Amino acid sequence: MDSILTLERAAAAHWRGTEEEWLGDWLLRAADGFTGRANSALPLGQPGMPLDDALAVLTRWYRDRELPPMIAVPAALDGDSAGRTLDDQLASRGWQLRQAPAFFMTGDVPPAAVPAALPAGLEARADAAPDDAWLAAYHYRGLQDPPPVMRTVLTSAADQAFISIRAAGSVLAIARLSVAAGWAGITAVEVSPARRRAGLGGALTREAFAQAASRGVDRVFLQVEVGNENARRLYERAGFRYSHRYHYRIGPA
């Protein structure tokens, strides 16, 4: 079984910052503030200097980019890991929790994965780049005014497919399938509120599996907020397993 840090290192190649710099084995990422993953430091080992010195360097790096210093903290499901130690050290230094924690889940791509059959009038598409209709359906945390950097982050993996389910030209559901570091990743999943609980989430997952299989990739991961029980049940039914969890801490003002 892959270790937490091995999985996090692979996932970092799927959703990248427009700026990246290594501080020892800490990956500093920035992308004009668009998404936590692309604007946080990812500790993949030791920073190569005492913790307080590393936090000072990290803080300056983010302040220079007019961003809050933020660290993604992966941790084992039972809380017993190096992530727990780092989290305690950050908390004792006044670094505050940001947003809800999330699970990191992994699954196996069926070797003969095929898309789900859709009701009459619906079609599934997988495009190499997001068109305007796909982008209009993507509302990261309620985002209404997409920043220019969004398209760059969405296309930052080695390869990606922008999946959509449409009816008469209207986009009903979307997902992004990325491929990098030997893994497929599912991100940016959204279903139109009027079409939820109609099986479109499962259809997106099946289409993502098919896209991954067509690229010769047999391992897939995703991240889902701990409190999103509906999505968690969907992914459990699709065969995903819980690997670990993570959250963010933001440096003191």
Short mmCIF file of N, CA and C in Angstrom, two decimals, residues 19 21 57 77 96 102 217 221 227 231:
data_model
loop_
_atom_site.label_atom_id
_atom_site.label_comp_id
_atom_site.label_asym_id
_atom_site.label_seq_id
_atom_site.Cartn_x
_atom_site.Cartn_y
_atom_site.Cartn_z
N GLU A 19 3.16 28.87 -9.53
CA GLU A 19 4.51 29.00 -9.00
C GLU A 19 4.75 27.87 -8.01
N GLU A 21 8.02 26.03 -5.57
CA GLU A 21 9.41 26.09 -5.11
C GLU A 21 9.58 25.12 -3.95
N VAL A 57 10.58 31.37 6.59
CA VAL A 57 10.83 31.42 5.15
C VAL A 57 9.52 31.25 4.38
N LEU A 77 -5.66 8.17 9.23
CA LEU A 77 -7.05 8.15 9.68
C LEU A 77 -7.16 8.03 11.19
N GLN A 96 -3.98 28.58 12.56
CA GLN A 96 -5.39 28.26 12.73
C GLN A 96 -5.89 27.32 11.64
N ALA A 102 -10.76 16.98 4.88
CA ALA A 102 -11.19 16.16 3.74
C ALA A 102 -10.51 14.80 3.81
N VAL A 217 -4.23 3.69 -17.28
CA VAL A 217 -4.03 3.97 -15.86
C VAL A 217 -5.01 3.13 -15.06
N PHE A 221 -7.51 8.41 -7.66
CA PHE A 221 -7.73 8.99 -6.35
C PHE A 221 -8.69 10.17 -6.46
N GLY A 227 -17.50 16.11 5.65
CA GLY A 227 -18.92 16.33 5.87
C GLY A 227 -19.81 16.08 4.67
N ALA A 231 -21.60 12.47 -1.26
CA ALA A 231 -20.49 12.15 -2.17
C ALA A 231 -19.69 10.96 -1.65
#
